[in-house]
XYZ file of C-alpha atoms in Angstrom:
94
model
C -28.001 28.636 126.166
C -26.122 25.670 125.515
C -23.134 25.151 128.281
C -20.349 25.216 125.076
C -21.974 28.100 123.288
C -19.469 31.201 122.445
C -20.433 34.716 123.184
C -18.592 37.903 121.725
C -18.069 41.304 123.169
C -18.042 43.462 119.650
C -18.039 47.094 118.123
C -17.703 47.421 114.506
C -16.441 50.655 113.125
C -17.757 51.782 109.960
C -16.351 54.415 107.498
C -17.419 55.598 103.556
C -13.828 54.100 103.205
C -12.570 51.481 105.972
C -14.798 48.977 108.022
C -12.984 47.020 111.459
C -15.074 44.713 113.720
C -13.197 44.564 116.708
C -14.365 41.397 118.873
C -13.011 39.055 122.173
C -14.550 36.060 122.543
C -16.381 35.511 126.284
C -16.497 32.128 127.572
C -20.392 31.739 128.381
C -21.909 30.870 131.895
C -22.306 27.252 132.265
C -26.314 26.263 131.842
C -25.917 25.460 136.066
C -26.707 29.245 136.376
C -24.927 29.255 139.525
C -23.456 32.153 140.973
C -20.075 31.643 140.958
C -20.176 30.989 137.352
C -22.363 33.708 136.497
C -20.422 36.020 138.708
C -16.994 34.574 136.541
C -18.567 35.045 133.372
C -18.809 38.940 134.218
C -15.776 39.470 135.403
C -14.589 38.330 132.578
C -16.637 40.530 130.541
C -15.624 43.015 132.707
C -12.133 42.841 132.020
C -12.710 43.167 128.178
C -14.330 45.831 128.163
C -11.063 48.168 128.452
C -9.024 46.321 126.177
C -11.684 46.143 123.510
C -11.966 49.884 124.261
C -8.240 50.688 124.334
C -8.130 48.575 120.159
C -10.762 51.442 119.180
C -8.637 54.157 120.657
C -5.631 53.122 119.052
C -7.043 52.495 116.004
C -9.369 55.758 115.250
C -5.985 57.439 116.119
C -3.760 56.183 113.840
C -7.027 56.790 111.510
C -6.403 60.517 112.669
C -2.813 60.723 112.127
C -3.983 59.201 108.592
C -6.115 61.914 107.911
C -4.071 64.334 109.121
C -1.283 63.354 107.251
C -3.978 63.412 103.619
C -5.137 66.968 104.337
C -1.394 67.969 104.267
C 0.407 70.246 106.614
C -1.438 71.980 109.339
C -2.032 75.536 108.960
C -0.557 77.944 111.583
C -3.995 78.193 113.470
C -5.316 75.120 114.010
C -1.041 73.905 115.261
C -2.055 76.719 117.995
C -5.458 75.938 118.924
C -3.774 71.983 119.143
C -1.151 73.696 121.118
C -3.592 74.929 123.211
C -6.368 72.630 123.371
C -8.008 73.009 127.017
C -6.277 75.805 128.180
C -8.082 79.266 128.517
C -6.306 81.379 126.144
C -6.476 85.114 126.477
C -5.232 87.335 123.373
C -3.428 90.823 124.085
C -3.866 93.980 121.834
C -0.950 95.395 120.458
C-alpha cells in the first residue's frame, strides 16, 4: 500500500426504487507500519464508524416517514400497537 493511497469506510443502500452509498474517506497507515501510525489509522476508523452509522439511521428513517406518509393514514391498530411498541399489553373483557 502506497503511503498516499485513500481508503473508504462504505455501506451502500440499495432499494427497487432509491440507491445511497454512504462513504468517509480514512487516511491510510503510512507504509512505515509502525505502531503509532497503525494504532492512528484505527482510531480513526474507529471514530467513523458511528457517524457513518448514525447517516444510515437518519436516512432509512426519513425513508420510513416516506413510506409511511405513501401508504396514507395509519389505521387505528397499528397507531396502538406503535403506541405500544415494547410494552406488555394486557386486554380486559368487557
Amino acid at each position: 500500500m502506497a503511503a498516499n493511497s485513500k481508503l473508504n469506510l462504505q455501506a451502500v443502500y440499495t432499494a427497487p426504487d432509491a440507491a445511497k452509498i454512504f462513504a468517509h474517506e480514512i487516511p491510510s497507515a503510512s507504509s512505515t507500519d509502525s505502531f503509532t501510525a497503525k494504532q492512528s489509522h484505527l482510531t480513526t476508523l474507529q471514530s467513523l464508524v458511528p457517524k457513518l452509522q448514525e447517516e444510515i439511521n437518519v436516512f432509512l428513517t426519513e425513508r420510513m416517514e416516506e413510506d409511511k406518509k405513501a401508504q396514507g393514514a395509519v389505521s387505528e391498530m397499528e397507531a396502538r400497537e406503535e403506541e405500544n411498541y415494547g410494552e406488555e399489553v394486557v386486554e380486559e373483557d368487557a
